[in-house]
Amino acid sequence: GGSGFNYDTEVKPWLGERAGFFVTGFGSNPPEAMMLDANNPSNAVKLLLPTAQGTPVKHSYKGITYETDDTGEALGAVENFVLIGDVAAFKEAVDTSMGGASLADSTKFKDAIGKVPESAFGDLYVDVDAALKSIETSSNVPPQVASKFTDSLHLGSSLVASLSVHSSDIDLDMPSVPAGSGSSLVPKMP
């Protein structure tokens, strides 16, 4: 409630079947964005634009129009997706859509994601090498925390997980985590 949207008449007609979220770093403000599959991305942007804080300002990057609000969040259509996130992440998504480096082209990603069920509600993928490099070079991650990660994760590996939702339970599957790996990163559960 309270959003002012009528799901059946305003959201459902444009909302696709997929959504994604990506973060490309660590620290206090890494590039991040959410992507929503849309049957009609331009209509979706028009519907979502009134949720912006303050007066939206129109911009263009490589011919793709997007708007930013007073918080710096960007909103725009990239191919068949509505993208909501910070400007750096928006530009990364545009670059990828125009032939830039894509996670989907990575053999490491394909091998890892192939280990989780296709019917999963959501998937998580972490390139360990890139994550460790980002952690080690981030001034926002204390050295003692960074060393826990570098001691627990293995170079050249990937972490992948899937979340499956069923009528009676929710399953978290992490097939790429070797036995005992990462145990020091997860506190004991009560």
PDB file of N, CA and C in Angstrom, residues 86-156:
ATOM      1  N   ASP A  86      22.864   3.746  -9.112  1.00  0.00           N
ATOM      2  CA  ASP A  86      23.682   4.946  -9.215  1.00  0.00           C
ATOM      3  C   ASP A  86      24.186   5.120 -10.646  1.00  0.00           C
ATOM      4  N   VAL A  87      24.669   6.301 -10.942  1.00  0.00           N
ATOM      5  CA  VAL A  87      25.056   6.656 -12.307  1.00  0.00           C
ATOM      6  C   VAL A  87      26.195   5.771 -12.815  1.00  0.00           C
ATOM      7  N   ALA A  88      27.177   5.463 -11.977  1.00  0.00           N
ATOM      8  CA  ALA A  88      28.299   4.618 -12.413  1.00  0.00           C
ATOM      9  C   ALA A  88      27.799   3.239 -12.849  1.00  0.00           C
ATOM     10  N   ALA A  89      26.890   2.658 -12.091  1.00  0.00           N
ATOM     11  CA  ALA A  89      26.338   1.343 -12.443  1.00  0.00           C
ATOM     12  C   ALA A  89      25.491   1.443 -13.707  1.00  0.00           C
ATOM     13  N   PHE A  90      24.721   2.518 -13.845  1.00  0.00           N
ATOM     14  CA  PHE A  90      23.924   2.711 -15.054  1.00  0.00           C
ATOM     15  C   PHE A  90      24.835   2.726 -16.283  1.00  0.00           C
ATOM     16  N   LYS A  91      25.923   3.472 -16.193  1.00  0.00           N
ATOM     17  CA  LYS A  91      26.848   3.569 -17.322  1.00  0.00           C
ATOM     18  C   LYS A  91      27.519   2.223 -17.611  1.00  0.00           C
ATOM     19  N   GLU A  92      27.830   1.449 -16.564  1.00  0.00           N
ATOM     20  CA  GLU A  92      28.389   0.113 -16.768  1.00  0.00           C
ATOM     21  C   GLU A  92      27.401  -0.772 -17.522  1.00  0.00           C
ATOM     22  N   ALA A  93      26.116  -0.683 -17.174  1.00  0.00           N
ATOM     23  CA  ALA A  93      25.094  -1.485 -17.850  1.00  0.00           C
ATOM     24  C   ALA A  93      24.957  -1.068 -19.312  1.00  0.00           C
ATOM     25  N   VAL A  94      25.017   0.228 -19.580  1.00  0.00           N
ATOM     26  CA  VAL A  94      24.954   0.708 -20.962  1.00  0.00           C
ATOM     27  C   VAL A  94      26.161   0.191 -21.745  1.00  0.00           C
ATOM     28  N   ASP A  95      27.346   0.311 -21.160  1.00  0.00           N
ATOM     29  CA  ASP A  95      28.560  -0.161 -21.835  1.00  0.00           C
ATOM     30  C   ASP A  95      28.449  -1.650 -22.163  1.00  0.00           C
ATOM     31  N   THR A  96      27.967  -2.436 -21.225  1.00  0.00           N
ATOM     32  CA  THR A  96      27.808  -3.874 -21.441  1.00  0.00           C
ATOM     33  C   THR A  96      26.802  -4.141 -22.550  1.00  0.00           C
ATOM     34  N   SER A  97      25.697  -3.397 -22.553  1.00  0.00           N
ATOM     35  CA  SER A  97      24.669  -3.609 -23.579  1.00  0.00           C
ATOM     36  C   SER A  97      25.175  -3.259 -24.976  1.00  0.00           C
ATOM     37  N   MET A  98      26.235  -2.445 -25.044  1.00  0.00           N
ATOM     38  CA  MET A  98      26.788  -2.026 -26.335  1.00  0.00           C
ATOM     39  C   MET A  98      28.038  -2.821 -26.694  1.00  0.00           C
ATOM     40  N   GLY A  99      28.143  -4.022 -26.138  1.00  0.00           N
ATOM     41  CA  GLY A  99      29.238  -4.899 -26.512  1.00  0.00           C
ATOM     42  C   GLY A  99      30.401  -4.930 -25.557  1.00  0.00           C
ATOM     43  N   GLY A 100      30.299  -4.245 -24.430  1.00  0.00           N
ATOM     44  CA  GLY A 100      31.367  -4.277 -23.438  1.00  0.00           C
ATOM     45  C   GLY A 100      31.446  -5.637 -22.768  1.00  0.00           C
ATOM     46  N   ALA A 101      32.425  -5.794 -21.916  1.00  0.00           N
ATOM     47  CA  ALA A 101      32.618  -7.061 -21.208  1.00  0.00           C
ATOM     48  C   ALA A 101      31.339  -7.442 -20.462  1.00  0.00           C
ATOM     49  N   SER A 102      30.929  -8.689 -20.673  1.00  0.00           N
ATOM     50  CA  SER A 102      29.691  -9.175 -20.070  1.00  0.00           C
ATOM     51  C   SER A 102      29.971 -10.405 -19.227  1.00  0.00           C
ATOM     52  N   LEU A 103      29.381 -10.456 -18.081  1.00  0.00           N
ATOM     53  CA  LEU A 103      29.498 -11.626 -17.216  1.00  0.00           C
ATOM     54  C   LEU A 103      29.017 -12.880 -17.939  1.00  0.00           C
ATOM     55  N   ALA A 104      27.986 -12.744 -18.744  1.00  0.00           N
ATOM     56  CA  ALA A 104      27.432 -13.892 -19.472  1.00  0.00           C
ATOM     57  C   ALA A 104      28.428 -14.501 -20.453  1.00  0.00           C
ATOM     58  N   ASP A 105      29.458 -13.742 -20.843  1.00  0.00           N
ATOM     59  CA  ASP A 105      30.479 -14.252 -21.763  1.00  0.00           C
ATOM     60  C   ASP A 105      31.641 -14.929 -21.039  1.00  0.00           C
ATOM     61  N   SER A 106      31.658 -14.855 -19.735  1.00  0.00           N
ATOM     62  CA  SER A 106      32.755 -15.401 -18.942  1.00  0.00           C
ATOM     63  C   SER A 106      32.602 -16.910 -18.748  1.00  0.00           C
ATOM     64  N   THR A 107      33.630 -17.654 -19.129  1.00  0.00           N
ATOM     65  CA  THR A 107      33.613 -19.112 -18.923  1.00  0.00           C
ATOM     66  C   THR A 107      33.521 -19.431 -17.438  1.00  0.00           C
ATOM     67  N   LYS A 108      34.216 -18.663 -16.623  1.00  0.00           N
ATOM     68  CA  LYS A 108      34.194 -18.863 -15.164  1.00  0.00           C
ATOM     69  C   LYS A 108      32.761 -18.735 -14.638  1.00  0.00           C
ATOM     70  N   PHE A 109      32.044 -17.713 -15.118  1.00  0.00           N
ATOM     71  CA  PHE A 109      30.653 -17.512 -14.710  1.00  0.00           C
ATOM     72  C   PHE A 109      29.774 -18.661 -15.207  1.00  0.00           C
ATOM     73  N   LYS A 110      29.907 -19.006 -16.480  1.00  0.00           N
ATOM     74  CA  LYS A 110      29.081 -20.077 -17.057  1.00  0.00           C
ATOM     75  C   LYS A 110      29.280 -21.388 -16.311  1.00  0.00           C
ATOM     76  N   ASP A 111      30.538 -21.710 -15.985  1.00  0.00           N
ATOM     77  CA  ASP A 111      30.819 -22.948 -15.255  1.00  0.00           C
ATOM     78  C   ASP A 111      30.180 -22.928 -13.870  1.00  0.00           C
ATOM     79  N   ALA A 112      30.289 -21.795 -13.189  1.00  0.00           N
ATOM     80  CA  ALA A 112      29.743 -21.694 -11.832  1.00  0.00           C
ATOM     81  C   ALA A 112      28.217 -21.698 -11.836  1.00  0.00           C
ATOM     82  N   ILE A 113      27.609 -20.896 -12.688  1.00  0.00           N
ATOM     83  CA  ILE A 113      26.148 -20.762 -12.689  1.00  0.00           C
ATOM     84  C   ILE A 113      25.483 -22.036 -13.197  1.00  0.00           C
ATOM     85  N   GLY A 114      26.229 -22.835 -13.970  1.00  0.00           N
ATOM     86  CA  GLY A 114      25.699 -24.103 -14.444  1.00  0.00           C
ATOM     87  C   GLY A 114      25.508 -25.128 -13.336  1.00  0.00           C
ATOM     88  N   LYS A 115      26.023 -24.855 -12.146  1.00  0.00           N
ATOM     89  CA  LYS A 115      25.914 -25.774 -11.011  1.00  0.00           C
ATOM     90  C   LYS A 115      24.653 -25.560 -10.189  1.00  0.00           C
ATOM     91  N   VAL A 116      23.912 -24.507 -10.473  1.00  0.00           N
ATOM     92  CA  VAL A 116      22.702 -24.224  -9.684  1.00  0.00           C
ATOM     93  C   VAL A 116      21.458 -24.495 -10.523  1.00  0.00           C
ATOM     94  N   PRO A 117      20.341 -24.775  -9.872  1.00  0.00           N
ATOM     95  CA  PRO A 117      19.108 -25.088 -10.613  1.00  0.00           C
ATOM     96  C   PRO A 117      18.644 -23.907 -11.461  1.00  0.00           C
ATOM     97  N   GLU A 118      18.210 -24.197 -12.696  1.00  0.00           N
ATOM     98  CA  GLU A 118      17.696 -23.151 -13.580  1.00  0.00           C
ATOM     99  C   GLU A 118      16.392 -22.561 -13.054  1.00  0.00           C
ATOM    100  N   SER A 119      15.666 -23.321 -12.267  1.00  0.00           N
ATOM    101  CA  SER A 119      14.363 -22.875 -11.779  1.00  0.00           C
ATOM    102  C   SER A 119      14.472 -22.033 -10.510  1.00  0.00           C
ATOM    103  N   ALA A 120      15.684 -21.670 -10.114  1.00  0.00           N
ATOM    104  CA  ALA A 120      15.871 -20.913  -8.876  1.00  0.00           C
ATOM    105  C   ALA A 120      15.186 -19.549  -8.953  1.00  0.00           C
ATOM    106  N   PHE A 121      14.742 -19.080  -7.810  1.00  0.00           N
ATOM    107  CA  PHE A 121      14.139 -17.752  -7.703  1.00  0.00           C
ATOM    108  C   PHE A 121      15.205 -16.690  -7.943  1.00  0.00           C
ATOM    109  N   GLY A 122      16.400 -16.949  -7.444  1.00  0.00           N
ATOM    110  CA  GLY A 122      17.486 -15.994  -7.605  1.00  0.00           C
ATOM    111  C   GLY A 122      18.825 -16.676  -7.503  1.00  0.00           C
ATOM    112  N   ASP A 123      19.841 -16.077  -8.127  1.00  0.00           N
ATOM    113  CA  ASP A 123      21.194 -16.608  -8.089  1.00  0.00           C
ATOM    114  C   ASP A 123      22.146 -15.530  -7.602  1.00  0.00           C
ATOM    115  N   LEU A 124      23.234 -15.977  -6.981  1.00  0.00           N
ATOM    116  CA  LEU A 124      24.292 -15.086  -6.528  1.00  0.00           C
ATOM    117  C   LEU A 124      25.591 -15.600  -7.122  1.00  0.00           C
ATOM    118  N   TYR A 125      26.383 -14.716  -7.702  1.00  0.00           N
ATOM    119  CA  TYR A 125      27.680 -15.091  -8.248  1.00  0.00           C
ATOM    120  C   TYR A 125      28.721 -14.098  -7.757  1.00  0.00           C
ATOM    121  N   VAL A 126      29.858 -14.619  -7.300  1.00  0.00           N
ATOM    122  CA  VAL A 126      30.969 -13.772  -6.878  1.00  0.00           C
ATOM    123  C   VAL A 126      32.234 -14.289  -7.548  1.00  0.00           C
ATOM    124  N   ASP A 127      32.910 -13.428  -8.291  1.00  0.00           N
ATOM    125  CA  ASP A 127      34.225 -13.738  -8.843  1.00  0.00           C
ATOM    126  C   ASP A 127      35.208 -13.469  -7.711  1.00  0.00           C
ATOM    127  N   VAL A 128      35.749 -14.533  -7.137  1.00  0.00           N
ATOM    128  CA  VAL A 128      36.589 -14.403  -5.945  1.00  0.00           C
ATOM    129  C   VAL A 128      37.803 -13.524  -6.200  1.00  0.00           C
ATOM    130  N   ASP A 129      38.471 -13.694  -7.349  1.00  0.00           N
ATOM    131  CA  ASP A 129      39.657 -12.876  -7.637  1.00  0.00           C
ATOM    132  C   ASP A 129      39.321 -11.383  -7.632  1.00  0.00           C
ATOM    133  N   ALA A 130      38.246 -11.015  -8.333  1.00  0.00           N
ATOM    134  CA  ALA A 130      37.845  -9.606  -8.384  1.00  0.00           C
ATOM    135  C   ALA A 130      37.414  -9.104  -7.015  1.00  0.00           C
ATOM    136  N   ALA A 131      36.707  -9.946  -6.266  1.00  0.00           N
ATOM    137  CA  ALA A 131      36.253  -9.540  -4.927  1.00  0.00           C
ATOM    138  C   ALA A 131      37.440  -9.317  -3.995  1.00  0.00           C
ATOM    139  N   LEU A 132      38.396 -10.242  -4.013  1.00  0.00           N
ATOM    140  CA  LEU A 132      39.566 -10.090  -3.147  1.00  0.00           C
ATOM    141  C   LEU A 132      40.374  -8.849  -3.509  1.00  0.00           C
ATOM    142  N   LYS A 133      40.548  -8.606  -4.800  1.00  0.00           N
ATOM    143  CA  LYS A 133      41.287  -7.416  -5.235  1.00  0.00           C
ATOM    144  C   LYS A 133      40.571  -6.146  -4.749  1.00  0.00           C
ATOM    145  N   SER A 134      39.245  -6.129  -4.879  1.00  0.00           N
ATOM    146  CA  SER A 134      38.472  -4.973  -4.438  1.00  0.00           C
ATOM    147  C   SER A 134      38.550  -4.791  -2.928  1.00  0.00           C
ATOM    148  N   ILE A 135      38.486  -5.895  -2.196  1.00  0.00           N
ATOM    149  CA  ILE A 135      38.572  -5.827  -0.730  1.00  0.00           C
ATOM    150  C   ILE A 135      39.942  -5.314  -0.307  1.00  0.00           C
ATOM    151  N   GLU A 136      40.988  -5.856  -0.912  1.00  0.00           N
ATOM    152  CA  GLU A 136      42.352  -5.480  -0.529  1.00  0.00           C
ATOM    153  C   GLU A 136      42.666  -4.025  -0.840  1.00  0.00           C
ATOM    154  N   THR A 137      42.088  -3.477  -1.902  1.00  0.00           N
ATOM    155  CA  THR A 137      42.393  -2.094  -2.289  1.00  0.00           C
ATOM    156  C   THR A 137      41.401  -1.084  -1.719  1.00  0.00           C
ATOM    157  N   SER A 138      40.352  -1.550  -1.052  1.00  0.00           N
ATOM    158  CA  SER A 138      39.353  -0.640  -0.508  1.00  0.00           C
ATOM    159  C   SER A 138      39.835  -0.046   0.801  1.00  0.00           C
ATOM    160  N   SER A 139      39.782   1.265   0.878  1.00  0.00           N
ATOM    161  CA  SER A 139      40.151   1.928   2.127  1.00  0.00           C
ATOM    162  C   SER A 139      39.024   1.825   3.153  1.00  0.00           C
ATOM    163  N   ASN A 140      37.849   1.332   2.719  1.00  0.00           N
ATOM    164  CA  ASN A 140      36.709   1.226   3.619  1.00  0.00           C
ATOM    165  C   ASN A 140      36.586  -0.134   4.293  1.00  0.00           C
ATOM    166  N   VAL A 141      37.464  -1.084   3.941  1.00  0.00           N
ATOM    167  CA  VAL A 141      37.423  -2.406   4.553  1.00  0.00           C
ATOM    168  C   VAL A 141      38.633  -2.512   5.487  1.00  0.00           C
ATOM    169  N   PRO A 142      38.384  -2.643   6.796  1.00  0.00           N
ATOM    170  CA  PRO A 142      39.502  -2.743   7.750  1.00  0.00           C
ATOM    171  C   PRO A 142      40.411  -3.927   7.407  1.00  0.00           C
ATOM    172  N   PRO A 143      41.725  -3.776   7.569  1.00  0.00           N
ATOM    173  CA  PRO A 143      42.673  -4.849   7.220  1.00  0.00           C
ATOM    174  C   PRO A 143      42.353  -6.192   7.872  1.00  0.00           C
ATOM    175  N   GLN A 144      41.892  -6.185   9.147  1.00  0.00           N
ATOM    176  CA  GLN A 144      41.594  -7.453   9.816  1.00  0.00           C
ATOM    177  C   GLN A 144      40.407  -8.162   9.169  1.00  0.00           C
ATOM    178  N   VAL A 145      39.456  -7.409   8.605  1.00  0.00           N
ATOM    179  CA  VAL A 145      38.322  -8.002   7.882  1.00  0.00           C
ATOM    180  C   VAL A 145      38.800  -8.511   6.528  1.00  0.00           C
ATOM    181  N   ALA A 146      39.602  -7.713   5.838  1.00  0.00           N
ATOM    182  CA  ALA A 146      40.133  -8.126   4.538  1.00  0.00           C
ATOM    183  C   ALA A 146      40.929  -9.412   4.661  1.00  0.00           C
ATOM    184  N   SER A 147      41.736  -9.543   5.720  1.00  0.00           N
ATOM    185  CA  SER A 147      42.552 -10.750   5.876  1.00  0.00           C
ATOM    186  C   SER A 147      41.684 -11.983   6.125  1.00  0.00           C
ATOM    187  N   LYS A 148      40.541 -11.823   6.786  1.00  0.00           N
ATOM    188  CA  LYS A 148      39.617 -12.962   6.971  1.00  0.00           C
ATOM    189  C   LYS A 148      39.134 -13.466   5.617  1.00  0.00           C
ATOM    190  N   PHE A 149      38.803 -12.548   4.731  1.00  0.00           N
ATOM    191  CA  PHE A 149      38.348 -12.944   3.404  1.00  0.00           C
ATOM    192  C   PHE A 149      39.476 -13.605   2.615  1.00  0.00           C
ATOM    193  N   THR A 150      40.658 -12.991   2.589  1.00  0.00           N
ATOM    194  CA  THR A 150      41.749 -13.547   1.790  1.00  0.00           C
ATOM    195  C   THR A 150      42.208 -14.893   2.336  1.00  0.00           C
ATOM    196  N   ASP A 151      42.102 -15.110   3.640  1.00  0.00           N
ATOM    197  CA  ASP A 151      42.481 -16.398   4.225  1.00  0.00           C
ATOM    198  C   ASP A 151      41.434 -17.473   3.959  1.00  0.00           C
ATOM    199  N   SER A 152      40.177 -17.091   3.762  1.00  0.00           N
ATOM    200  CA  SER A 152      39.084 -18.059   3.647  1.00  0.00           C
ATOM    201  C   SER A 152      38.704 -18.405   2.216  1.00  0.00           C
ATOM    202  N   LEU A 153      39.004 -17.518   1.291  1.00  0.00           N
ATOM    203  CA  LEU A 153      38.605 -17.747  -0.101  1.00  0.00           C
ATOM    204  C   LEU A 153      39.831 -18.131  -0.932  1.00  0.00           C
ATOM    205  N   HIS A 154      39.605 -18.787  -2.032  1.00  0.00           N
ATOM    206  CA  HIS A 154      40.695 -19.303  -2.843  1.00  0.00           C
ATOM    207  C   HIS A 154      40.743 -18.598  -4.195  1.00  0.00           C
ATOM    208  N   LEU A 155      41.939 -18.094  -4.539  1.00  0.00           N
ATOM    209  CA  LEU A 155      42.108 -17.441  -5.831  1.00  0.00           C
ATOM    210  C   LEU A 155      41.729 -18.391  -6.952  1.00  0.00           C
ATOM    211  N   GLY A 156      41.131 -17.830  -7.998  1.00  0.00           N
ATOM    212  CA  GLY A 156      40.739 -18.623  -9.149  1.00  0.00           C
ATOM    213  C   GLY A 156      39.385 -19.296  -8.989  1.00  0.00           C
TER     214      GLY A 156
END
